[in-house]
PDB file of C-alpha atoms in Angstrom:
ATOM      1  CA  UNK B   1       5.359  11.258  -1.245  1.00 75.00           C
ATOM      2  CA  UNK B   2       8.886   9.630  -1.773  1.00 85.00           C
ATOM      3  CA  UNK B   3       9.551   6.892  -3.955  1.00 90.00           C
ATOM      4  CA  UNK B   4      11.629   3.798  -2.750  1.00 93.00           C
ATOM      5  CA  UNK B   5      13.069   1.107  -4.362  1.00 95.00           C
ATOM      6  CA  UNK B   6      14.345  -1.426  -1.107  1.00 96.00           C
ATOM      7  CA  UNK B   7      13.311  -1.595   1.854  1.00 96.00           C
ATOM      8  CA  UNK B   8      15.478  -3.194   5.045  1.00 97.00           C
ATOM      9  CA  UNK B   9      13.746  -3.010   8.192  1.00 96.00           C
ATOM     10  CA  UNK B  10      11.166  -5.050  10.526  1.00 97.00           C
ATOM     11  CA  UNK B  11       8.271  -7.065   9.619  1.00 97.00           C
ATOM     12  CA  UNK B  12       5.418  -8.414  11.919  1.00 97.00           C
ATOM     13  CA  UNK B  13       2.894 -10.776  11.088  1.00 97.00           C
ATOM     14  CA  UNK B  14      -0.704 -10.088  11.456  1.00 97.00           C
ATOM     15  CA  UNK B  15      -2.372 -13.943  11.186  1.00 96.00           C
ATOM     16  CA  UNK B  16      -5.815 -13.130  10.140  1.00 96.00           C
ATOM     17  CA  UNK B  17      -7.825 -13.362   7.141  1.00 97.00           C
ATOM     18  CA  UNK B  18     -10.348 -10.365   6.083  1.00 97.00           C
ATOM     19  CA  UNK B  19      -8.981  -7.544   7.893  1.00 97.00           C
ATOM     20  CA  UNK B  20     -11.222  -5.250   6.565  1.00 97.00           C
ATOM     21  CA  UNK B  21     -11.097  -1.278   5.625  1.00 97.00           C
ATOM     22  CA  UNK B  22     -13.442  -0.527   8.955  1.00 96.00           C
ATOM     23  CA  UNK B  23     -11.345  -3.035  11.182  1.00 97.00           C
ATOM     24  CA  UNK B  24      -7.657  -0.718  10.030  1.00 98.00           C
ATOM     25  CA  UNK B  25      -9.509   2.795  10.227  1.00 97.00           C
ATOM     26  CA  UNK B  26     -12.516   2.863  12.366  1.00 96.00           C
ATOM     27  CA  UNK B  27     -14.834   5.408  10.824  1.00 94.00           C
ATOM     28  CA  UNK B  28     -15.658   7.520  13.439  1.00 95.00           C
ATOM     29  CA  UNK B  29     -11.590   8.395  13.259  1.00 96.00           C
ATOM     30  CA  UNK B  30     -11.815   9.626   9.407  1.00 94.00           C
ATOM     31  CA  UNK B  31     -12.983  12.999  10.467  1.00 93.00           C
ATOM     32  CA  UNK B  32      -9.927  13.980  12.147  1.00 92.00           C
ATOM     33  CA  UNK B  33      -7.357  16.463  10.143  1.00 93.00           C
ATOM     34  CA  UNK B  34      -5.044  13.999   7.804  1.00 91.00           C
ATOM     35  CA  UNK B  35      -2.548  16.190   8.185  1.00 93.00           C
ATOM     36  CA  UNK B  36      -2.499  15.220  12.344  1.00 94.00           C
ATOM     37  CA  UNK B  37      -1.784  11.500  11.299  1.00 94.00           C
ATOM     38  CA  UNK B  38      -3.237   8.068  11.175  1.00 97.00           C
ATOM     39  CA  UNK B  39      -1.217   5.849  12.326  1.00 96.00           C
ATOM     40  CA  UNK B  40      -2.487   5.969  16.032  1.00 95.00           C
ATOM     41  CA  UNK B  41      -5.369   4.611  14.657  1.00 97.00           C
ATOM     42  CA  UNK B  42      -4.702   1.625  12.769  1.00 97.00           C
ATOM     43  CA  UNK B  43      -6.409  -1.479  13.968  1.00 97.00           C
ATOM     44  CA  UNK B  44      -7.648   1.012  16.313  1.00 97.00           C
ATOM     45  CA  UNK B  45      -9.932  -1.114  18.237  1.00 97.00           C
ATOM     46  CA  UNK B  46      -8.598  -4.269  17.739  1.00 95.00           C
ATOM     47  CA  UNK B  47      -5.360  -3.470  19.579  1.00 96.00           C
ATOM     48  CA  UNK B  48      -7.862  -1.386  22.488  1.00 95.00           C
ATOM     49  CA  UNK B  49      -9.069  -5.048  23.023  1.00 94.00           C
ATOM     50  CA  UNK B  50      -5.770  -6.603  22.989  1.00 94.00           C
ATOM     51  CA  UNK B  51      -3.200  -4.975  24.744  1.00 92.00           C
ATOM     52  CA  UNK B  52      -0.228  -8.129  23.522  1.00 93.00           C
ATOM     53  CA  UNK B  53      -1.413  -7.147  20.001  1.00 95.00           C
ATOM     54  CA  UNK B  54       2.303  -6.723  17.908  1.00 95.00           C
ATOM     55  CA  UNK B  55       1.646  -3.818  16.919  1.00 95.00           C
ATOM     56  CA  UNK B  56       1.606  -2.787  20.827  1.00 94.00           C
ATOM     57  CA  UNK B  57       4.348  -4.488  21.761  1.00 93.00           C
ATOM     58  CA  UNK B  58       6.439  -3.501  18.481  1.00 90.00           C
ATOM     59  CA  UNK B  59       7.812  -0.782  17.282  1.00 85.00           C
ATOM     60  CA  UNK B  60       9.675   0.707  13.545  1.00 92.00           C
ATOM     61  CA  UNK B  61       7.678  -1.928  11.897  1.00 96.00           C
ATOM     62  CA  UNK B  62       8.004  -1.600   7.828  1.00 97.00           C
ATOM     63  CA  UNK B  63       6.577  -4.949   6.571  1.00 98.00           C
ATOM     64  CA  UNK B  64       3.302  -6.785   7.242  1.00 98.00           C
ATOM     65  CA  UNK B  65       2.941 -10.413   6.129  1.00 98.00           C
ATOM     66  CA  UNK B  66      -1.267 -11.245   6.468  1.00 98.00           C
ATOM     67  CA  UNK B  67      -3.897 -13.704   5.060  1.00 98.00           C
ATOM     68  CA  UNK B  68      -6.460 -13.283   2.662  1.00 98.00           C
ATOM     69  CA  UNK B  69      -8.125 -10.505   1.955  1.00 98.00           C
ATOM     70  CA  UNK B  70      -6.676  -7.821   3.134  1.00 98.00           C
ATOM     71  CA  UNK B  71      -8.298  -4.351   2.591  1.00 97.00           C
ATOM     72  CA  UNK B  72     -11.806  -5.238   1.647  1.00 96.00           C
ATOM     73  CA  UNK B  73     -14.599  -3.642   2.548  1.00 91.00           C
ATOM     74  CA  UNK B  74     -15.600  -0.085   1.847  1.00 87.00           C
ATOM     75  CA  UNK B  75     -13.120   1.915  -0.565  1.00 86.00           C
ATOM     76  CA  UNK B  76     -11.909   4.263   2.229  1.00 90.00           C
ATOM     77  CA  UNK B  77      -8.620   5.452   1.400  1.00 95.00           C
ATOM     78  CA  UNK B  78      -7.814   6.653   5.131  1.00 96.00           C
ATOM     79  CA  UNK B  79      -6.985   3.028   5.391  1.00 97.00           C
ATOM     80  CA  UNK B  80      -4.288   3.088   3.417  1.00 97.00           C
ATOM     81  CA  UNK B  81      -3.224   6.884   5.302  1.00 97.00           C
ATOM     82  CA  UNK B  82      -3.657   5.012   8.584  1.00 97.00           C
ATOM     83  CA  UNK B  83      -0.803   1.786   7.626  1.00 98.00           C
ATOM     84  CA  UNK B  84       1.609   4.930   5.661  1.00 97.00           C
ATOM     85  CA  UNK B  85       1.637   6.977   8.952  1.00 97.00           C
ATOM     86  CA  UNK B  86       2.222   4.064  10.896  1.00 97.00           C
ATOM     87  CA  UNK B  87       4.991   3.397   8.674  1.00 96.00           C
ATOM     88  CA  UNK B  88       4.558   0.476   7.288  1.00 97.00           C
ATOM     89  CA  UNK B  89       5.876   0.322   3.128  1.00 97.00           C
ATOM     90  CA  UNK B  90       4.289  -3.432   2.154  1.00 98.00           C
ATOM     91  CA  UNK B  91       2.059  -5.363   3.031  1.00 98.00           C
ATOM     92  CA  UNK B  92       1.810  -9.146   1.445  1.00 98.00           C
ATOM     93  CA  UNK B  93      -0.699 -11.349   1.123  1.00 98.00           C
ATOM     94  CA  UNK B  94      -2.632 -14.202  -0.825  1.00 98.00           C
ATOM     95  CA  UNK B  95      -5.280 -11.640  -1.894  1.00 98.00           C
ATOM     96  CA  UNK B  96      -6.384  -7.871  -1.475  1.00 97.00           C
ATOM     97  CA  UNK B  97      -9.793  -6.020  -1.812  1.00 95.00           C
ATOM     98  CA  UNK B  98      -9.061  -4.142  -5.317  1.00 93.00           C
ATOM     99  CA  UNK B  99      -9.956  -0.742  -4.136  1.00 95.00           C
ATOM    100  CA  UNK B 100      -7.654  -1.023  -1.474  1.00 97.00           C
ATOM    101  CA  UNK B 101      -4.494  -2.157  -3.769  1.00 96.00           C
ATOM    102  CA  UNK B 102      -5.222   1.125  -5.754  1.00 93.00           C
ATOM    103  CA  UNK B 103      -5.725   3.420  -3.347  1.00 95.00           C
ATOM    104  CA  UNK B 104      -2.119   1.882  -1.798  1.00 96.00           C
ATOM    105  CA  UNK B 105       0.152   1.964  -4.803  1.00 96.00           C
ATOM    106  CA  UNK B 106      -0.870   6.080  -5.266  1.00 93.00           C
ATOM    107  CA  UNK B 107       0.499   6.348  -1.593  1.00 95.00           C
ATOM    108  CA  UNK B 108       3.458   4.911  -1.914  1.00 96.00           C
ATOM    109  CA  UNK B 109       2.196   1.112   0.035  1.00 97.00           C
ATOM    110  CA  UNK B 110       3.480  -1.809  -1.908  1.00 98.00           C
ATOM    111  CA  UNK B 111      -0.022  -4.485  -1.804  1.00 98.00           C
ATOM    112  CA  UNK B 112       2.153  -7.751  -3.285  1.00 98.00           C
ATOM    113  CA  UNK B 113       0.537 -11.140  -3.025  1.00 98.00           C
ATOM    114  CA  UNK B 114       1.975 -14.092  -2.533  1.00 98.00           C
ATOM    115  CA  UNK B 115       0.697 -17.792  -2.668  1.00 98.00           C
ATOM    116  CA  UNK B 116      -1.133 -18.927   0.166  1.00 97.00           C
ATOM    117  CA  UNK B 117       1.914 -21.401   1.434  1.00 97.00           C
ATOM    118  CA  UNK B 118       4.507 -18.795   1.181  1.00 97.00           C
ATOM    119  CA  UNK B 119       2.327 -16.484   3.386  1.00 98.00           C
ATOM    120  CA  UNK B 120       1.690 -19.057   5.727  1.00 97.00           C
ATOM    121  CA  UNK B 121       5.612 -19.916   5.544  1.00 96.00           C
ATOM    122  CA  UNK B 122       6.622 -16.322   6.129  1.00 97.00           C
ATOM    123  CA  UNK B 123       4.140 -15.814   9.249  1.00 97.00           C
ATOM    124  CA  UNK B 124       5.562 -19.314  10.662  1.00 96.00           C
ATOM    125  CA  UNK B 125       9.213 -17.840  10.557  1.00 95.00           C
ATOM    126  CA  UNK B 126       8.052 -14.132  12.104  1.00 96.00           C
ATOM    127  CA  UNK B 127       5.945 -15.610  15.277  1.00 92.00           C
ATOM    128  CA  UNK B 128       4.791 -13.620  17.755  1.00 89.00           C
ATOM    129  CA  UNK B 129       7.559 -10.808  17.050  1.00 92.00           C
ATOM    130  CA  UNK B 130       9.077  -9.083  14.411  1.00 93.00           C
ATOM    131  CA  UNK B 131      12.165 -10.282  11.726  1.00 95.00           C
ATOM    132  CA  UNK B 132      14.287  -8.422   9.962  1.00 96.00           C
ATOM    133  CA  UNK B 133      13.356  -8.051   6.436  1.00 97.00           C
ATOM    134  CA  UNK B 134      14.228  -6.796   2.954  1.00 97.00           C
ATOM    135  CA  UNK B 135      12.343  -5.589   0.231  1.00 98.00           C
ATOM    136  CA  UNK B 136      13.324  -5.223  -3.125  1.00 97.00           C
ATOM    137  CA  UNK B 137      11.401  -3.202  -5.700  1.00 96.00           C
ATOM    138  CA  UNK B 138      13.883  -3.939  -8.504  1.00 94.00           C
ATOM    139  CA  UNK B 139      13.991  -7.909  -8.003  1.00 96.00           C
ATOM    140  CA  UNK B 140      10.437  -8.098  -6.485  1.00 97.00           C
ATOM    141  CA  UNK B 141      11.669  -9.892  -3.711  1.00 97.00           C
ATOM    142  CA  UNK B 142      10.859 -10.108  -0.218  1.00 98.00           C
ATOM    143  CA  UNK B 143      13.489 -11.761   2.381  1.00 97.00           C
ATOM    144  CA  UNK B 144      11.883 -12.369   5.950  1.00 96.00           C
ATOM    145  CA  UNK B 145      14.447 -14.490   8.600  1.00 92.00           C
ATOM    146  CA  UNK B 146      16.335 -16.162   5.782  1.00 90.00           C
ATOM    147  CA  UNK B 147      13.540 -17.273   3.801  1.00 93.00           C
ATOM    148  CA  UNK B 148      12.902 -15.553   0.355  1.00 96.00           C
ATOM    149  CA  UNK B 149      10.238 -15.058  -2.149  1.00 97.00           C
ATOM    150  CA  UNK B 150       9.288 -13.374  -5.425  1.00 97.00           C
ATOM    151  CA  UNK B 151       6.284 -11.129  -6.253  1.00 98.00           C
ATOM    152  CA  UNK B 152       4.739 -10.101  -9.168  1.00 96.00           C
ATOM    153  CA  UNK B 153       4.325  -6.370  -9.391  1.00 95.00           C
ATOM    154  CA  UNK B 154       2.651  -4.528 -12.717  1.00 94.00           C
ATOM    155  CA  UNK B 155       5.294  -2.659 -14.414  1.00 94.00           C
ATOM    156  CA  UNK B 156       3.305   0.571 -14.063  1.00 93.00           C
ATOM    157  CA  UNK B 157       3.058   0.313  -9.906  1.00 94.00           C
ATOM    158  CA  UNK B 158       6.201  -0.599 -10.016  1.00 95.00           C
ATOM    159  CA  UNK B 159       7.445   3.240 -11.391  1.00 93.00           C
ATOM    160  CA  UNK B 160       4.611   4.699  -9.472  1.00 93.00           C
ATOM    161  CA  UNK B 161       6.580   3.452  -6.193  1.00 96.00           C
ATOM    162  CA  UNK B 162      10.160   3.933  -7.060  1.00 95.00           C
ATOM    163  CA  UNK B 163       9.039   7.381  -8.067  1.00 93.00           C
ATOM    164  CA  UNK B 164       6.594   8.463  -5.207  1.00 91.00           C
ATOM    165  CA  UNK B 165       4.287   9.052  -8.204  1.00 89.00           C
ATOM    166  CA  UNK B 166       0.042   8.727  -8.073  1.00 83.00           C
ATOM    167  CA  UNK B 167      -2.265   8.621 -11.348  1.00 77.00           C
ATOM    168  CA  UNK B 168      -1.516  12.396 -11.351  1.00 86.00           C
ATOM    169  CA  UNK B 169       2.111  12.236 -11.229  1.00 83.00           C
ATOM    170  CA  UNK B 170       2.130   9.404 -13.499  1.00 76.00           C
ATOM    171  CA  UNK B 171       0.402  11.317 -16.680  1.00 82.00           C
ATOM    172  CA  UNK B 172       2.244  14.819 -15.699  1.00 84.00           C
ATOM    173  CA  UNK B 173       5.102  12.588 -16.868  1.00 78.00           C
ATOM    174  CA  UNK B 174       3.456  12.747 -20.523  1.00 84.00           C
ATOM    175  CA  UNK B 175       2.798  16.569 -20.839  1.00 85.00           C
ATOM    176  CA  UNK B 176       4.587  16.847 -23.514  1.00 88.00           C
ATOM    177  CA  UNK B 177       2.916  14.364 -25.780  1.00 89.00           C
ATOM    178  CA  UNK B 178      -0.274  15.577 -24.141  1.00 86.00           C
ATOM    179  CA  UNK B 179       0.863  19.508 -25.568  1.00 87.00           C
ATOM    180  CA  UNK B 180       1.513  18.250 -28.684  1.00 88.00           C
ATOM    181  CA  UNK B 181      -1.856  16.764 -29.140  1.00 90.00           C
ATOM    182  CA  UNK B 182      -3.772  19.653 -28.023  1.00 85.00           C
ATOM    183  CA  UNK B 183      -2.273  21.842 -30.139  1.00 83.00           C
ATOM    184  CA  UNK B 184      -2.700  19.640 -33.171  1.00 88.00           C
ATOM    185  CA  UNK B 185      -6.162  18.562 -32.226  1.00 88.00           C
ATOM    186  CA  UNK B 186      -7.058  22.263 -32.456  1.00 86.00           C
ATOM    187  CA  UNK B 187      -5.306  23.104 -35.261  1.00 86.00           C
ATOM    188  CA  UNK B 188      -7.183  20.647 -37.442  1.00 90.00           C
ATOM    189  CA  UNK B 189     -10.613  21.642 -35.210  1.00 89.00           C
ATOM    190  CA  UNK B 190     -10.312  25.267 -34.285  1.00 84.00           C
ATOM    191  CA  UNK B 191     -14.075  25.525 -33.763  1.00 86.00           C
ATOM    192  CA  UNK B 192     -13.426  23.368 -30.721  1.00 80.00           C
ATOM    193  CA  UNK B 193     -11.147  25.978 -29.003  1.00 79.00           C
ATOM    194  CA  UNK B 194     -13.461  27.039 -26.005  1.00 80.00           C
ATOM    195  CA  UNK B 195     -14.930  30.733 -26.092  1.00 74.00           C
ATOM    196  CA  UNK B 196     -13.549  33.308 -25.040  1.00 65.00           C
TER     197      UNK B 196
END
């Protein structure tokens, strides 16, 4: 995965609340090779029922500004896959279902929340199509059609997405220090040395 640091491209809005992890990955769609993509399914059967859904009509979308809740549900990370290989880098919102955040940060999906009348500012501005927008790691801004807002964003997610690092990435970065501890822990403990 690649890191990033800004982002300047399109964002849609997607007005509800609770989109849930079944509702962006149906499960019956989880079995099918990762490696195939899956972004054809994201709000799979949502957008089957709606064929004016934005994400039919629109197209190199980046950004998506939603309502509460995003992500909860079941910890299924293929919903996280299925947003990635659609293409989209952030998604903002008043709240997330924890699992969900996690799983997004280790592949490479900024989850930033926002107050509740910033969100509802930002979807008023974006309508029924897409704006151009701008993301900015570094500031932890987000600019949507001229209006502009900050984010919080842990420090550690933060290097995890400029980097393109997971959890696994992140401690490789501390081999090293991890060496040197081995090799003193067993030097004062040899009898803890596995067996040969």
């Amino acid at each position: 995965m690649s890191g990033w640091t800004q982002i300047n491209g399109r964002a849609v809005a997607l007005p509800q609340a609770n989109i849930d992890t079944d509702q962006l990955i149906p499960a019956r769609f989880m079995s099918a090779p990762r490696a195939d993509g899956y972004g054809g399914f994201l709000l799979h059967d949502i957008r089957q029922d709606d064929a004016d859904h934005i994400l039919n009509r629109c197209t190199n979308i980046d950004i998506v500004v939603t309502r509460r809740n995003f992500g909860s549900g079941s910890s299924r990370e293929a919903a996280v896959y299925a947003l990635v290989d659609f293409g989209i880098k952030a998604v903002f919102a008043p709240s997330f279902g924890d699992i969900f955040r996690s799983n997004a940060v280790n592949n490479g999906l900024l989850p930033a929340q926002l107050p509740e009348d910033d969100i509802e500012a930002l979807i008023a501005v974006i309508g029924r199509e897409d704006a151009g927008a701008t993301v900015d790691l570094s500031a932890s801004t987000v600019q949507i059609a001229g209006q502009e807002f900050s984010f919080e964003l842990d420090p550690v997610w933060r290097k995890k997405l400029v980097n393109g690092w997971d959890d696994i990435d992140l401690t490789t970065q501390h081999d090293d220090e991890i060496q040197a501890f081995r090799a003193a822990r067993f030097a004062a403990h040899p009898w803890a040395l596995p067996a040969s």
